[in-house]
PDB file of C-alpha atoms in Angstrom:
ATOM      1  CA  MET A   1      17.286  21.973 -20.986  1.00 34.00           C
ATOM      2  CA  HIS A   2      15.971  20.911 -17.620  1.00 35.00           C
ATOM      3  CA  GLU A   3      17.537  17.837 -16.102  1.00 38.00           C
ATOM      4  CA  LEU A   4      15.138  15.050 -15.241  1.00 46.00           C
ATOM      5  CA  LEU A   5      16.043  13.935 -11.748  1.00 48.00           C
ATOM      6  CA  PHE A   6      14.729  10.772 -10.135  1.00 51.00           C
ATOM      7  CA  GLU A   7      15.080   9.358  -6.674  1.00 53.00           C
ATOM      8  CA  THR A   8      15.130   5.594  -6.193  1.00 48.00           C
ATOM      9  CA  ALA A   9      12.941   4.556  -3.283  1.00 46.00           C
ATOM     10  CA  SER A  10      13.209   1.763  -0.770  1.00 38.00           C
ATOM     11  CA  ARG A  11      11.593  -1.608  -1.562  1.00 33.00           C
ATOM     12  CA  GLN A  12       9.522  -4.276   0.200  1.00 33.00           C
ATOM     13  CA  ASP A  13       7.988  -7.621  -0.805  1.00 30.00           C
ATOM     14  CA  PHE A  14       5.215  -7.427  -3.374  1.00 31.00           C
ATOM     15  CA  THR A  15       4.011  -9.508  -6.304  1.00 31.00           C
ATOM     16  CA  PHE A  16       3.158  -7.539  -9.411  1.00 35.00           C
ATOM     17  CA  TRP A  17       2.779  -7.882 -13.168  1.00 39.00           C
ATOM     18  CA  SER A  18       5.734  -7.153 -15.422  1.00 39.00           C
ATOM     19  CA  MET A  19       5.753  -6.176 -19.090  1.00 39.00           C
ATOM     20  CA  ASP A  20       9.198  -7.740 -19.421  1.00 42.00           C
ATOM     21  CA  SER A  21      11.975  -8.994 -17.183  1.00 39.00           C
ATOM     22  CA  ASN A  22      13.852  -5.690 -17.271  1.00 49.00           C
ATOM     23  CA  SER A  23      10.990  -3.238 -16.808  1.00 62.00           C
ATOM     24  CA  ASN A  24       9.768  -3.158 -13.227  1.00 90.00           C
ATOM     25  CA  ILE A  25       9.767   0.604 -12.895  1.00 97.00           C
ATOM     26  CA  VAL A  26       6.908   2.576 -11.357  1.00 98.00           C
ATOM     27  CA  VAL A  27       7.242   6.356 -11.483  1.00 98.00           C
ATOM     28  CA  VAL A  28       5.357   8.499  -8.962  1.00 98.00           C
ATOM     29  CA  THR A  29       5.382  12.269  -9.289  1.00 98.00           C
ATOM     30  CA  GLY A  30       4.288  15.183  -7.124  1.00 98.00           C
ATOM     31  CA  PHE A  31       4.228  18.917  -7.786  1.00 98.00           C
ATOM     32  CA  GLY A  32       6.356  21.770  -6.504  1.00 96.00           C
ATOM     33  CA  PRO A  33       5.156  24.947  -4.777  1.00 93.00           C
ATOM     34  CA  PHE A  34       2.469  27.143  -6.319  1.00 86.00           C
ATOM     35  CA  ARG A  35       0.342  30.090  -5.222  1.00 84.00           C
ATOM     36  CA  GLN A  36       0.034  30.112  -1.433  1.00 83.00           C
ATOM     37  CA  TYR A  37       1.140  26.481  -1.123  1.00 85.00           C
ATOM     38  CA  LEU A  38       4.851  26.856  -0.491  1.00 91.00           C
ATOM     39  CA  VAL A  39       4.789  23.266   0.757  1.00 93.00           C
ATOM     40  CA  ASN A  40       2.850  21.149  -1.724  1.00 96.00           C
ATOM     41  CA  SER A  41       1.204  18.179  -0.018  1.00 97.00           C
ATOM     42  CA  SER A  42       1.457  16.110  -3.203  1.00 98.00           C
ATOM     43  CA  TRP A  43       5.260  16.157  -3.153  1.00 98.00           C
ATOM     44  CA  GLU A  44       5.433  15.664   0.606  1.00 98.00           C
ATOM     45  CA  ALA A  45       3.189  12.603   0.252  1.00 98.00           C
ATOM     46  CA  VAL A  46       5.320  11.193  -2.565  1.00 98.00           C
ATOM     47  CA  LYS A  47       8.480  11.604  -0.485  1.00 98.00           C
ATOM     48  CA  GLU A  48       6.826   9.704   2.357  1.00 98.00           C
ATOM     49  CA  LEU A  49       5.779   6.988  -0.085  1.00 98.00           C
ATOM     50  CA  SER A  50       9.406   6.628  -1.154  1.00 98.00           C
ATOM     51  CA  LYS A  51      10.339   5.737   2.421  1.00 97.00           C
ATOM     52  CA  ARG A  52       7.764   2.943   2.447  1.00 97.00           C
ATOM     53  CA  GLY A  53       8.351   1.599  -1.035  1.00 97.00           C
ATOM     54  CA  LEU A  54       6.110  -0.574  -3.200  1.00 97.00           C
ATOM     55  CA  GLY A  55       7.852  -3.931  -2.898  1.00 92.00           C
ATOM     56  CA  LYS A  56      11.291  -5.394  -3.431  1.00 90.00           C
ATOM     57  CA  ASN A  57      10.436  -6.235  -7.042  1.00 92.00           C
ATOM     58  CA  ILE A  58       9.307  -2.705  -7.824  1.00 96.00           C
ATOM     59  CA  ASP A  59      11.871  -0.118  -8.860  1.00 97.00           C
ATOM     60  CA  LEU A  60      10.123   2.975  -7.514  1.00 98.00           C
ATOM     61  CA  ARG A  61      11.251   6.314  -8.922  1.00 98.00           C
ATOM     62  CA  ILE A  62       9.912   9.639  -7.670  1.00 98.00           C
ATOM     63  CA  MET A  63      10.220  13.107  -9.094  1.00 98.00           C
ATOM     64  CA  GLN A  64       8.859  16.590  -8.607  1.00 98.00           C
ATOM     65  CA  LEU A  65       7.108  18.336 -11.481  1.00 98.00           C
ATOM     66  CA  PRO A  66       6.894  22.129 -11.851  1.00 97.00           C
ATOM     67  CA  VAL A  67       3.481  23.801 -11.951  1.00 97.00           C
ATOM     68  CA  VAL A  68       4.206  24.880 -15.528  1.00 97.00           C
ATOM     69  CA  TYR A  69       2.401  23.361 -18.505  1.00 98.00           C
ATOM     70  CA  GLN A  70       5.251  23.002 -20.994  1.00 97.00           C
ATOM     71  CA  LYS A  71       7.938  21.956 -18.524  1.00 97.00           C
ATOM     72  CA  ALA A  72       5.658  19.339 -16.967  1.00 98.00           C
ATOM     73  CA  LYS A  73       4.781  18.049 -20.433  1.00 98.00           C
ATOM     74  CA  GLU A  74       8.440  17.728 -21.395  1.00 98.00           C
ATOM     75  CA  GLN A  75       9.267  15.821 -18.239  1.00 98.00           C
ATOM     76  CA  ILE A  76       6.332  13.436 -18.675  1.00 98.00           C
ATOM     77  CA  PHE A  77       7.475  12.748 -22.240  1.00 98.00           C
ATOM     78  CA  ARG A  78      10.966  11.938 -20.991  1.00 98.00           C
ATOM     79  CA  ILE A  79       9.610   9.620 -18.295  1.00 98.00           C
ATOM     80  CA  TRP A  80       7.880   7.473 -20.895  1.00 98.00           C
ATOM     81  CA  THR A  81      10.644   7.578 -23.514  1.00 98.00           C
ATOM     82  CA  THR A  82      13.614   6.982 -21.185  1.00 97.00           C
ATOM     83  CA  LEU A  83      12.268   4.836 -18.316  1.00 97.00           C
ATOM     84  CA  HIS A  84       9.381   2.947 -19.973  1.00 96.00           C
ATOM     85  CA  PRO A  85       7.592   2.354 -16.636  1.00 97.00           C
ATOM     86  CA  ILE A  86       4.890  -0.270 -16.174  1.00 96.00           C
ATOM     87  CA  LEU A  87       2.855   2.464 -14.484  1.00 97.00           C
ATOM     88  CA  ALA A  88       3.144   6.203 -13.845  1.00 98.00           C
ATOM     89  CA  VAL A  89       1.170   7.651 -10.948  1.00 98.00           C
ATOM     90  CA  HIS A  90       0.836  11.408 -10.679  1.00 98.00           C
ATOM     91  CA  VAL A  91      -0.168  13.052  -7.426  1.00 98.00           C
ATOM     92  CA  GLY A  92      -1.545  16.580  -7.229  1.00 98.00           C
ATOM     93  CA  LEU A  93      -2.958  18.965  -4.652  1.00 96.00           C
ATOM     94  CA  ALA A  94      -6.722  19.531  -4.553  1.00 93.00           C
ATOM     95  CA  SER A  95      -6.879  22.761  -2.561  1.00 85.00           C
ATOM     96  CA  SER A  96     -10.643  22.486  -2.029  1.00 80.00           C
ATOM     97  CA  ALA A  97     -10.478  18.954  -0.648  1.00 70.00           C
ATOM     98  CA  LYS A  98     -10.793  18.461   3.118  1.00 80.00           C
ATOM     99  CA  ALA A  99      -9.363  15.121   4.227  1.00 85.00           C
ATOM    100  CA  ILE A 100     -10.435  13.609   0.906  1.00 94.00           C
ATOM    101  CA  ILE A 101      -8.356  11.711  -1.641  1.00 97.00           C
ATOM    102  CA  ILE A 102      -9.707  11.758  -5.196  1.00 97.00           C
ATOM    103  CA  LEU A 103      -9.029   9.001  -7.728  1.00 98.00           C
ATOM    104  CA  GLU A 104      -9.206  10.418 -11.254  1.00 98.00           C
ATOM    105  CA  GLN A 105     -10.324   8.110 -14.066  1.00 98.00           C
ATOM    106  CA  CYS A 106      -9.492  10.130 -17.162  1.00 98.00           C
ATOM    107  CA  GLY A 107      -7.653  13.134 -18.565  1.00 98.00           C
ATOM    108  CA  LYS A 108      -9.128  15.783 -20.882  1.00 98.00           C
ATOM    109  CA  ASN A 109      -7.425  17.279 -23.924  1.00 98.00           C
ATOM    110  CA  LYS A 110      -8.945  20.765 -24.075  1.00 97.00           C
ATOM    111  CA  GLY A 111     -10.048  23.640 -21.861  1.00 97.00           C
ATOM    112  CA  TYR A 112      -6.697  24.713 -20.377  1.00 98.00           C
ATOM    113  CA  GLU A 113      -7.172  28.470 -20.114  1.00 97.00           C
ATOM    114  CA  GLU A 114      -5.909  29.074 -16.569  1.00 96.00           C
ATOM    115  CA  MET A 115      -2.405  30.530 -16.333  1.00 96.00           C
ATOM    116  CA  ASP A 116       0.403  28.446 -14.861  1.00 95.00           C
ATOM    117  CA  ALA A 117       3.102  29.579 -12.412  1.00 92.00           C
ATOM    118  CA  CYS A 118       4.909  31.361 -15.265  1.00 94.00           C
ATOM    119  CA  GLY A 119       1.796  33.156 -16.505  1.00 95.00           C
ATOM    120  CA  PHE A 120       1.235  31.001 -19.588  1.00 96.00           C
ATOM    121  CA  HIS A 121      -1.335  28.505 -20.823  1.00 95.00           C
ATOM    122  CA  PRO A 122      -1.294  26.133 -23.822  1.00 96.00           C
ATOM    123  CA  GLU A 123      -2.070  27.592 -27.227  1.00 94.00           C
ATOM    124  CA  GLY A 124      -5.734  27.097 -27.902  1.00 95.00           C
ATOM    125  CA  GLY A 125      -6.112  25.617 -24.415  1.00 97.00           C
ATOM    126  CA  CYS A 126      -5.195  22.225 -25.907  1.00 98.00           C
ATOM    127  CA  CYS A 127      -2.799  19.550 -24.685  1.00 98.00           C
ATOM    128  CA  MET A 128      -2.292  17.419 -27.824  1.00 97.00           C
ATOM    129  CA  LEU A 129      -3.443  18.775 -31.183  1.00 94.00           C
ATOM    130  CA  ASP A 130      -3.814  15.250 -32.590  1.00 94.00           C
ATOM    131  CA  GLY A 131      -5.167  13.703 -29.405  1.00 97.00           C
ATOM    132  CA  PRO A 132      -8.676  12.448 -28.595  1.00 98.00           C
ATOM    133  CA  GLU A 133     -11.013  14.522 -26.425  1.00 98.00           C
ATOM    134  CA  LYS A 134     -10.279  12.332 -23.392  1.00 98.00           C
ATOM    135  CA  ILE A 135      -8.180   9.314 -22.504  1.00 98.00           C
ATOM    136  CA  GLU A 136      -9.201   6.746 -19.902  1.00 98.00           C
ATOM    137  CA  SER A 137      -6.717   5.105 -17.586  1.00 98.00           C
ATOM    138  CA  THR A 138      -6.319   1.347 -17.959  1.00 97.00           C
ATOM    139  CA  ILE A 139      -6.720   1.269 -14.174  1.00 97.00           C
ATOM    140  CA  ASN A 140     -10.364   1.022 -13.107  1.00 97.00           C
ATOM    141  CA  MET A 141     -10.454   3.745 -10.457  1.00 97.00           C
ATOM    142  CA  LYS A 142     -13.985   2.944  -9.377  1.00 96.00           C
ATOM    143  CA  THR A 143     -12.889  -0.591  -8.511  1.00 97.00           C
ATOM    144  CA  ILE A 144      -9.897   0.769  -6.575  1.00 97.00           C
ATOM    145  CA  TRP A 145     -12.246   3.117  -4.718  1.00 96.00           C
ATOM    146  CA  LYS A 146     -14.568   0.244  -3.785  1.00 95.00           C
ATOM    147  CA  ASN A 147     -11.785  -2.108  -2.691  1.00 95.00           C
ATOM    148  CA  ILE A 148      -9.756   0.029  -0.308  1.00 95.00           C
ATOM    149  CA  SER A 149     -10.134   2.209   2.749  1.00 92.00           C
ATOM    150  CA  VAL A 150      -7.676   4.556   4.434  1.00 91.00           C
ATOM    151  CA  GLU A 151      -7.894   5.447   8.104  1.00 89.00           C
ATOM    152  CA  GLY A 152      -8.879   9.064   8.708  1.00 88.00           C
ATOM    153  CA  ILE A 153      -9.212   9.997   5.024  1.00 93.00           C
ATOM    154  CA  ASP A 154     -12.193   9.532   2.727  1.00 94.00           C
ATOM    155  CA  ILE A 155     -11.626   8.381  -0.852  1.00 96.00           C
ATOM    156  CA  ILE A 156     -13.850   9.360  -3.763  1.00 96.00           C
ATOM    157  CA  PHE A 157     -13.959   8.639  -7.506  1.00 95.00           C
ATOM    158  CA  SER A 158     -13.896  11.367 -10.164  1.00 97.00           C
ATOM    159  CA  ARG A 159     -13.984  11.789 -13.936  1.00 97.00           C
ATOM    160  CA  ASP A 160     -12.911  15.462 -13.972  1.00 96.00           C
ATOM    161  CA  ALA A 161      -9.349  16.279 -12.880  1.00 96.00           C
ATOM    162  CA  GLY A 162      -9.905  20.022 -13.122  1.00 95.00           C
ATOM    163  CA  ARG A 163      -8.505  21.465 -16.387  1.00 94.00           C
ATOM    164  CA  TYR A 164      -5.285  22.797 -14.848  1.00 96.00           C
ATOM    165  CA  ILE A 165      -1.737  21.440 -14.568  1.00 97.00           C
ATOM    166  CA  CYS A 166      -2.972  18.253 -12.877  1.00 97.00           C
ATOM    167  CA  ASP A 167      -5.407  17.343 -15.654  1.00 98.00           C
ATOM    168  CA  TYR A 168      -2.915  18.468 -18.314  1.00 98.00           C
ATOM    169  CA  THR A 169      -0.171  16.298 -16.845  1.00 98.00           C
ATOM    170  CA  TYR A 170      -2.526  13.341 -16.544  1.00 98.00           C
ATOM    171  CA  TYR A 171      -3.673  13.563 -20.149  1.00 98.00           C
ATOM    172  CA  THR A 172      -0.083  13.902 -21.343  1.00 98.00           C
ATOM    173  CA  SER A 173       0.954  10.794 -19.412  1.00 98.00           C
ATOM    174  CA  LEU A 174      -2.055   8.786 -20.601  1.00 98.00           C
ATOM    175  CA  TYR A 175      -1.235   9.849 -24.162  1.00 98.00           C
ATOM    176  CA  TYR A 176       2.434   8.890 -24.082  1.00 98.00           C
ATOM    177  CA  GLY A 177       1.886   5.867 -21.831  1.00 98.00           C
ATOM    178  CA  SER A 178      -1.009   4.327 -23.776  1.00 97.00           C
ATOM    179  CA  GLY A 179      -3.285   4.627 -20.753  1.00 98.00           C
ATOM    180  CA  ARG A 180      -0.839   3.147 -18.209  1.00 97.00           C
ATOM    181  CA  ALA A 181      -1.082   6.153 -15.895  1.00 98.00           C
ATOM    182  CA  ALA A 182      -3.109   7.169 -12.869  1.00 98.00           C
ATOM    183  CA  PHE A 183      -3.809  10.437 -11.077  1.00 98.00           C
ATOM    184  CA  ILE A 184      -4.492  10.927  -7.382  1.00 98.00           C
ATOM    185  CA  HIS A 185      -5.570  14.241  -5.862  1.00 97.00           C
ATOM    186  CA  VAL A 186      -4.630  14.719  -2.211  1.00 97.00           C
ATOM    187  CA  PRO A 187      -5.788  17.393   0.265  1.00 95.00           C
ATOM    188  CA  PRO A 188      -3.573  20.109   1.751  1.00 94.00           C
ATOM    189  CA  LEU A 189      -1.579  19.206   4.843  1.00 94.00           C
ATOM    190  CA  SER A 190      -3.259  19.884   8.185  1.00 93.00           C
ATOM    191  CA  LYS A 191      -3.212  18.667  11.766  1.00 92.00           C
ATOM    192  CA  SER A 192      -5.408  15.732  10.786  1.00 91.00           C
ATOM    193  CA  VAL A 193      -3.841  15.122   7.358  1.00 94.00           C
ATOM    194  CA  THR A 194      -0.096  14.617   7.637  1.00 96.00           C
ATOM    195  CA  ALA A 195       2.491  13.815   4.999  1.00 97.00           C
ATOM    196  CA  ASP A 196       3.001  10.448   6.682  1.00 97.00           C
ATOM    197  CA  SER A 197      -0.704   9.567   6.507  1.00 97.00           C
ATOM    198  CA  LEU A 198      -0.845  10.599   2.849  1.00 97.00           C
ATOM    199  CA  GLY A 199       2.256   8.553   2.063  1.00 98.00           C
ATOM    200  CA  LYS A 200       0.677   5.513   3.690  1.00 97.00           C
ATOM    201  CA  ALA A 201      -2.525   6.119   1.709  1.00 97.00           C
ATOM    202  CA  LEU A 202      -0.588   6.370  -1.557  1.00 98.00           C
ATOM    203  CA  GLN A 203       1.148   3.079  -0.814  1.00 98.00           C
ATOM    204  CA  THR A 204      -2.197   1.339  -0.192  1.00 97.00           C
ATOM    205  CA  ILE A 205      -3.759   2.789  -3.351  1.00 98.00           C
ATOM    206  CA  ILE A 206      -0.834   2.121  -5.699  1.00 98.00           C
ATOM    207  CA  LEU A 207      -0.373  -1.444  -4.438  1.00 97.00           C
ATOM    208  CA  GLU A 208      -4.043  -2.029  -5.236  1.00 97.00           C
ATOM    209  CA  MET A 209      -3.466  -0.568  -8.711  1.00 97.00           C
ATOM    210  CA  LEU A 210      -0.571  -2.951  -9.282  1.00 96.00           C
ATOM    211  CA  LYS A 211      -2.673  -5.852  -8.021  1.00 94.00           C
ATOM    212  CA  GLN A 212      -5.443  -4.915 -10.439  1.00 93.00           C
ATOM    213  CA  GLY A 213      -2.939  -4.663 -13.260  1.00 82.00           C
ATOM    214  CA  GLY A 214      -1.674  -8.136 -12.465  1.00 74.00           C
ATOM    215  CA  GLU A 215      -5.208  -9.551 -12.532  1.00 59.00           C
ATOM    216  CA  GLN A 216      -5.873  -7.888 -15.896  1.00 55.00           C
ATOM    217  CA  ARG A 217      -2.813  -9.621 -17.375  1.00 51.00           C
ATOM    218  CA  GLU A 218      -3.570 -13.118 -16.040  1.00 47.00           C
TER     219      GLU A 218
END
């Protein structure tokens, strides 16, 4: 059994919506090393986000997911069944992206044929045997994309998260979280794209998500 480890991040002022008085948790995940990326920009960005926080009323938890289908799935299940967050945001590396952040609207259930870090893929290339073909996030990513800008990094909107661990994780979280999940693809680290700049971008994006969630519940 793999232990599910969380880090509690720092907090700053922010007004948000709450499902109940005891559930102000937002979970943000990144991925560990894979292939040639011994330093995964998604996890580095999440660690920088944890330094900035999401507001004094938000209990921000961060964790690193392995680039392994089944282990990632198990950890996502435990996030939703043990922490019951108001929102889970998953951050992954888009190796082809150059100074671009991609906001993913939905997760897909089938088509997972590419091998993970352990050389396996889901049976039948399927995430959830009883699940729908796709699940949409309750967050309107196109609205987020229109409402924000990040210095030095372009932001785009997408409906295809790539049919690998990122998409698989996203679908799993949308499934267990009844749509209360989001996925953000970030580019590899470079001279122009630093972990600090990505952490700042994540803070801006997730705060906008929380703001949108609050407006939806008013």
